Short mmCIF file of C-alpha atoms in Angstrom, two decimals:
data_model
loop_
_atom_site.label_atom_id
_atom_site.label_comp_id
_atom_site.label_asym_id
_atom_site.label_seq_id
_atom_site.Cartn_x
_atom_site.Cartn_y
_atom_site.Cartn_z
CA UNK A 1 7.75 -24.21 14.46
CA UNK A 2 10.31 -23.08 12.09
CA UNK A 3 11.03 -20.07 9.62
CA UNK A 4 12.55 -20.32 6.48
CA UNK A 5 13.10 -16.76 4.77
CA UNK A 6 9.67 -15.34 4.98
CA UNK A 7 7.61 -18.80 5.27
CA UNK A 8 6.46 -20.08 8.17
CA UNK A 9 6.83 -23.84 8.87
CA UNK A 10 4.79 -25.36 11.76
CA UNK A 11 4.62 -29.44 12.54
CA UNK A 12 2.37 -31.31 14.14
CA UNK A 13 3.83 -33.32 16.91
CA UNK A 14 1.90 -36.80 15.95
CA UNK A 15 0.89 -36.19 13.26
CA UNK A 16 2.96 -38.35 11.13
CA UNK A 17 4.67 -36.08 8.83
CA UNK A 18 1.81 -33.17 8.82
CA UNK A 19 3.41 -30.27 7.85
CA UNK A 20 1.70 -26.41 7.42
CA UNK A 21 3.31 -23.88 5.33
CA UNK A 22 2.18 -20.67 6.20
CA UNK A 23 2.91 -17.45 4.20
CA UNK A 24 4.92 -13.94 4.91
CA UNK A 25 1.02 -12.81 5.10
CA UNK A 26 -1.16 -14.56 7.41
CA UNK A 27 -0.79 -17.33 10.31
CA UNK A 28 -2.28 -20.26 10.44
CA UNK A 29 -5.97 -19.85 11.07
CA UNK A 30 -6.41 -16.81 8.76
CA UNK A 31 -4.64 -14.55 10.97
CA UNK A 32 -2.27 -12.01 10.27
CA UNK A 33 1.37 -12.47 12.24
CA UNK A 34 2.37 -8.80 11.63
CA UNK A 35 -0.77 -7.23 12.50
CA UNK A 36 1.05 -5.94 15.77
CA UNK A 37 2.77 -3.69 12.76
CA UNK A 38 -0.25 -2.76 11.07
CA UNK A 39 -0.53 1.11 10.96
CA UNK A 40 -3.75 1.32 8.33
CA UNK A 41 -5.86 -0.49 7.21
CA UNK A 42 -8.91 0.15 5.19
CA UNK A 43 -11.18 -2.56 3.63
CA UNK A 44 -12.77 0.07 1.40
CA UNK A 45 -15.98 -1.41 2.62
CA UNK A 46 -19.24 0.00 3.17
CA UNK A 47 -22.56 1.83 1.14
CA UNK A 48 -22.17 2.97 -2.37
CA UNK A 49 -21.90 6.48 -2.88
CA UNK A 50 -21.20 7.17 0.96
CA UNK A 51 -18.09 8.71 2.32
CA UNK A 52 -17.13 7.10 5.41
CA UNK A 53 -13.74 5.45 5.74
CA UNK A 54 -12.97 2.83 8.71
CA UNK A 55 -9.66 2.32 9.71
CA UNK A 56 -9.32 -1.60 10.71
CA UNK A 57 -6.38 -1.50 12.39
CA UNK A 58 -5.81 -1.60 16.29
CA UNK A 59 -5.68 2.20 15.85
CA UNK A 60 -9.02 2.76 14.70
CA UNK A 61 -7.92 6.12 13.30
CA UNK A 62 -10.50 9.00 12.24
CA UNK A 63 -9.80 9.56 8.72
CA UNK A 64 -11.43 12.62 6.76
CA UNK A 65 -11.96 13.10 3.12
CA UNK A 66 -11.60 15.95 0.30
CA UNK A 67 -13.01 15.55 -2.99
CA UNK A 68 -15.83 13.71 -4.71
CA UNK A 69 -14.16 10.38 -4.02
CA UNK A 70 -16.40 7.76 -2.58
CA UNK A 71 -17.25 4.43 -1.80
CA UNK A 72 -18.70 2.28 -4.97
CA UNK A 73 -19.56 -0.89 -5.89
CA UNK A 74 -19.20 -0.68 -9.65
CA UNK A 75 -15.63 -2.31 -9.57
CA UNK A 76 -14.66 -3.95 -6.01
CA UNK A 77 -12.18 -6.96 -5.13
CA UNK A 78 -13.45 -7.69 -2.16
CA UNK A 79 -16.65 -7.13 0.11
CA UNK A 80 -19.69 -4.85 -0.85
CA UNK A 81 -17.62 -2.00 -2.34
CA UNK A 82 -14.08 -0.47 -3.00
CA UNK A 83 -13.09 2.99 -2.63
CA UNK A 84 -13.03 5.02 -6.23
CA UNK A 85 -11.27 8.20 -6.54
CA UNK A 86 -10.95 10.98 -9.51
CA UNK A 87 -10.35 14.48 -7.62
CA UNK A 88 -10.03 13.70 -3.90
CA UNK A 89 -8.40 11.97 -1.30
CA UNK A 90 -8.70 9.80 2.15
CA UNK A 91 -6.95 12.14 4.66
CA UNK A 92 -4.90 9.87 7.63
CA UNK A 93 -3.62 12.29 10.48
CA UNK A 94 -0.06 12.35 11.55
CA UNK A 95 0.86 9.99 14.32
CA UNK A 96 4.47 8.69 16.12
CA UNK A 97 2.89 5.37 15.01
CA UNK A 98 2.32 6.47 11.04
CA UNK A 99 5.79 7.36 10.27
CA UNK A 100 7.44 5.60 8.01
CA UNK A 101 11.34 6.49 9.14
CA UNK A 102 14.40 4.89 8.10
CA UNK A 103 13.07 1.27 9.32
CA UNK A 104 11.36 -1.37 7.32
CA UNK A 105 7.79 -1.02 5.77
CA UNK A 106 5.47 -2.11 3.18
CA UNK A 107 2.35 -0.53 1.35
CA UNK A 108 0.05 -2.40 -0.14
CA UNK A 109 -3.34 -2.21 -2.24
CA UNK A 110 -5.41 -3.78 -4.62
CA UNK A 111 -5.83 -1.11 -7.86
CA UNK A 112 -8.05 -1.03 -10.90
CA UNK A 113 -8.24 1.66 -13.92
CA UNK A 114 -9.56 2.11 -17.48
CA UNK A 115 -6.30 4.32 -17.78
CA UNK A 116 -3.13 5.45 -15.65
CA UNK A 117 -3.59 5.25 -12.35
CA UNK A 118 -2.11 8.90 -11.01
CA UNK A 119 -1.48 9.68 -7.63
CA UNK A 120 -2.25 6.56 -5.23
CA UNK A 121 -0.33 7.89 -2.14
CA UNK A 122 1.71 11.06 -0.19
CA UNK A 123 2.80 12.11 2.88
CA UNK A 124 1.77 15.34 2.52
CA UNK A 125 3.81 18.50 3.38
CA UNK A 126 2.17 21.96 4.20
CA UNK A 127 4.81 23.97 4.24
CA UNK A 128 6.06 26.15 1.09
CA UNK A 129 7.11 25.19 -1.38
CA UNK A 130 5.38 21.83 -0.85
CA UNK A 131 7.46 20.18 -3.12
CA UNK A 132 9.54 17.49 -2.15
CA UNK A 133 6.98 15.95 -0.07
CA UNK A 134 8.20 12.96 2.37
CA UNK A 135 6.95 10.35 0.53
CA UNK A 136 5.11 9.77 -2.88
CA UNK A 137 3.90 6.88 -4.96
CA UNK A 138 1.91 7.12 -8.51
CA UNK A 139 0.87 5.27 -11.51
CA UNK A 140 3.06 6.35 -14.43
CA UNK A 141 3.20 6.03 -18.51
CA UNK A 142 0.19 4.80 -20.60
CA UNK A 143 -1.28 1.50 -21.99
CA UNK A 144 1.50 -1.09 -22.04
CA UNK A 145 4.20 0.60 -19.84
CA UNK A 146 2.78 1.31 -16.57
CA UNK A 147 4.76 1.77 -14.26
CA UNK A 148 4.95 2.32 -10.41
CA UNK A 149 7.43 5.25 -9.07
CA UNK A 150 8.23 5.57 -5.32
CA UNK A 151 9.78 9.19 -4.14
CA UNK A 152 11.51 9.95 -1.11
CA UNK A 153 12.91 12.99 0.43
CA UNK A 154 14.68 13.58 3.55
CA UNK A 155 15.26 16.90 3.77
CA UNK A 156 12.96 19.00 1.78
CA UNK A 157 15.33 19.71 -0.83
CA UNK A 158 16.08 16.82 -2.91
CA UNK A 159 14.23 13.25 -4.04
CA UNK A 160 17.11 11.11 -2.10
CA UNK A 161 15.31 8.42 -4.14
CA UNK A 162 13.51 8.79 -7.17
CA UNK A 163 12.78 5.42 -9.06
CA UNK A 164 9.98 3.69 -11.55
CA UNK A 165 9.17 0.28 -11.76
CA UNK A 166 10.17 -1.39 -13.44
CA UNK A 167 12.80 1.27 -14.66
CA UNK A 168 12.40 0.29 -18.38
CA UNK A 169 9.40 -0.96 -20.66
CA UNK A 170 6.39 -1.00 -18.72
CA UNK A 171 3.73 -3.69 -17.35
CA UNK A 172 3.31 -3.16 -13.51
CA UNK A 173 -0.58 -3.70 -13.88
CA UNK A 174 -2.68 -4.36 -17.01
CA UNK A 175 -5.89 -1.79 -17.53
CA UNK A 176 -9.11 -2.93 -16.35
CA UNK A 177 -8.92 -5.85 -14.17
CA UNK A 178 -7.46 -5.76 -10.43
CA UNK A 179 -3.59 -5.85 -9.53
CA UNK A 180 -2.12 -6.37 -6.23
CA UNK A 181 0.66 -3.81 -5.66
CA UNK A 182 3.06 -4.03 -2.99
CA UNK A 183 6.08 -1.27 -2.53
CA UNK A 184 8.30 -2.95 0.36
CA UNK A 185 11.69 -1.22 1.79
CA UNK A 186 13.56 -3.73 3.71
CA UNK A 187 15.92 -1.17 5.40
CA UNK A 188 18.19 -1.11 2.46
CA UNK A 189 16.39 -1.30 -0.95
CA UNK A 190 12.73 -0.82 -2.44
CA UNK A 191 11.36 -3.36 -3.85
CA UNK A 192 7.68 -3.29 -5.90
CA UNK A 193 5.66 -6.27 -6.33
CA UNK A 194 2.88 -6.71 -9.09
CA UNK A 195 0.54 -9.57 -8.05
CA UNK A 196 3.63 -10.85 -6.29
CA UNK A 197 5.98 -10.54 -9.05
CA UNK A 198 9.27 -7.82 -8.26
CA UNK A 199 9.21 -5.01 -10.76
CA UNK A 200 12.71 -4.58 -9.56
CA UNK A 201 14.86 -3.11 -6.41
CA UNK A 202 16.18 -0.29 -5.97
CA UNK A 203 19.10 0.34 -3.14
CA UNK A 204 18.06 3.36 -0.91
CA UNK A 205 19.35 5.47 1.70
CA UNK A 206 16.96 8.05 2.31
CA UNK A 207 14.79 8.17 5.39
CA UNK A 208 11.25 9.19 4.90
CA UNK A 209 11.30 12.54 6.81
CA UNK A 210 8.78 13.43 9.67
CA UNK A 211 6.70 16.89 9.07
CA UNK A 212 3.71 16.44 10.89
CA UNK A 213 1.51 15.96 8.11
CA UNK A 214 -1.09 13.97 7.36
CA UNK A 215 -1.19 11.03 4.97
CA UNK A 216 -3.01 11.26 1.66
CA UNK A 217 -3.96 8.59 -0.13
CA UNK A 218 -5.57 9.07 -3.61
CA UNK A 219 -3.25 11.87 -4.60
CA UNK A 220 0.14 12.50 -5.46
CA UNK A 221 1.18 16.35 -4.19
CA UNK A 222 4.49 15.90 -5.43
CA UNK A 223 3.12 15.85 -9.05
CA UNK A 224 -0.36 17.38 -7.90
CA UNK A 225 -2.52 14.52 -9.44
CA UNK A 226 -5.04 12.57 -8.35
CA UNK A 227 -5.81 8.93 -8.64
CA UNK A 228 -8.13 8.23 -11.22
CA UNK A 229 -9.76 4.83 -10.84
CA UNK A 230 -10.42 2.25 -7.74
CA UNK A 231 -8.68 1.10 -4.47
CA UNK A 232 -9.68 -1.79 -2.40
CA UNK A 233 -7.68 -3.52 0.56
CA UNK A 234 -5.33 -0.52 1.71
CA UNK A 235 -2.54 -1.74 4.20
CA UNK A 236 0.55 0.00 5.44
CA UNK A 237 3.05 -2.34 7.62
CA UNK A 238 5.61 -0.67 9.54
CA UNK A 239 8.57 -2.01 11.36
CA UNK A 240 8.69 -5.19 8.83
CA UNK A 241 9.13 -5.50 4.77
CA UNK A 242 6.62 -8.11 4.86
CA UNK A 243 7.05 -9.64 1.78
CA UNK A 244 10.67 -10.76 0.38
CA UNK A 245 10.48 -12.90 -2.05
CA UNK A 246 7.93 -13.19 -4.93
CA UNK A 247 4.75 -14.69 -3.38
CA UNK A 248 0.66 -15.53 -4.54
CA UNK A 249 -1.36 -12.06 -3.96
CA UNK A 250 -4.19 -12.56 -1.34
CA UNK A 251 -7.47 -14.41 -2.67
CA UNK A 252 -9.16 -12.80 0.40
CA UNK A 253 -9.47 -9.39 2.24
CA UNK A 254 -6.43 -8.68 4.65
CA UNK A 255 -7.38 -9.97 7.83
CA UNK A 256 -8.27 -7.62 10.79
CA UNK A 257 -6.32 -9.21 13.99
#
């Protein structure tokens, strides 16, 4: 076995020359090597027009929702249905093991929308004023220059990091058909991925700062919108970037060991 960036080479003793290459993703076998550092996971799956989210990580956490938002199989990437949102949220209590920090991480999702995307995700803060929340990532601009931004605050103040992607023009995801979307912080910079492809880096600094507050996802309290559209496949990896290089988007639902 031997590593190569974020690929995964393993030979076959005997096997004249066999090679496997195996992706940052998944192990050979279908596996996932980094699900150890899975802290969500939500396949989205289930019965349209019910409610219930299932967390598919080893944590099994009991998530709660606000809102209309439900399950629906009008638009879906994978399985029976994908999550669709338009004035609510999927509510992830606070753990030790859901904070983000000053470490590595990666969020990832598969999106769809007839038009901008809104809030996808915040670390909510109770306190007043609420605003600068921990963490916060939306869909911004219109038709043609979508873009993804990514704030982070440390202290409550300030945005320590404040950035779109790509910073310029526009493009992260096209309207109406699914996108992968991947926001990775290696320790140093942010990068975002669309369908594999960087929409840029960004150095940063700034921890994400532990309140004791739960994780939204769905909404955006730093700019008080909600998503409007579809999420399927929701994964947060901490303690690795994951991805670090451009790579090919999953062709099948995240895998659940």
């Amino acid at each position: 076995v031997r590593q190569h960036g974020s690929d995964l080479y393993v030979f076959v003793p005997g096997g004249d020359g066999l090679m496997f290459t195996v992706g940052p993703a998944f192990w050979a076998g279908g596996g996932d090597q980094f699900f150890g550092n899975v802290a969500l996971l939500l396949h989205c799956d289930g019965t349209h027009g019910t409610r219930v989210y299932v967390d598919s990580s080893s944590y099994a956490r009991t998530l709660t929702e606000t809102g209309t938002n439900s399950l629906s199989n009008v638009q879906k990437k994978f399985g029976p249905t994908s999550a669709f949102f338009n004035d609510g949220a999927i509510q992830v209590p606070d753990s030790p093991s859901m904070e983000l920090g000053s470490g590595p991480w990666c969020i990832e999702w598969w999106q769809w929308s007839a038009s901008g995307m809104g809030g996808i995700l915040c670390k909510y803060f109770s306190a007043t004023p609420v605003s600068p929340v921990p963490i916060a990532i939306r869909g911004t601009g219109g038709a043609g220059s979508e873009r993804v931004q990514v704030r982070i605050s440390s202290d409550g103040v300030t945005y320590g990091f404040d950035q779109e992607f790509p910073s310029s023009g526009g493009g992260a995801w096209a309207l109406n058909v699914w996108t992968h979307i991947a926001v990775v912080f290696d320790g140093s910079a942010i990068t975002v991925y669309s369908n594999g492809v960087s929409q840029g880096s960004a150095a940063c600094s700034t921890a994400v700062r532990n309140t004791g507050d739960e994780l939204q996802i769905g909404r955006d309290k730093s700019s008080g919108g909600y998503m409007n559209g579809y999420l399927d496949d929701i994964r947060v990896t901490i303690g690795v970037p994951r991805y670090t290089a451009a790579f090919t988007p999953p062709s099948k639902a995240f895998p659940d060991s």
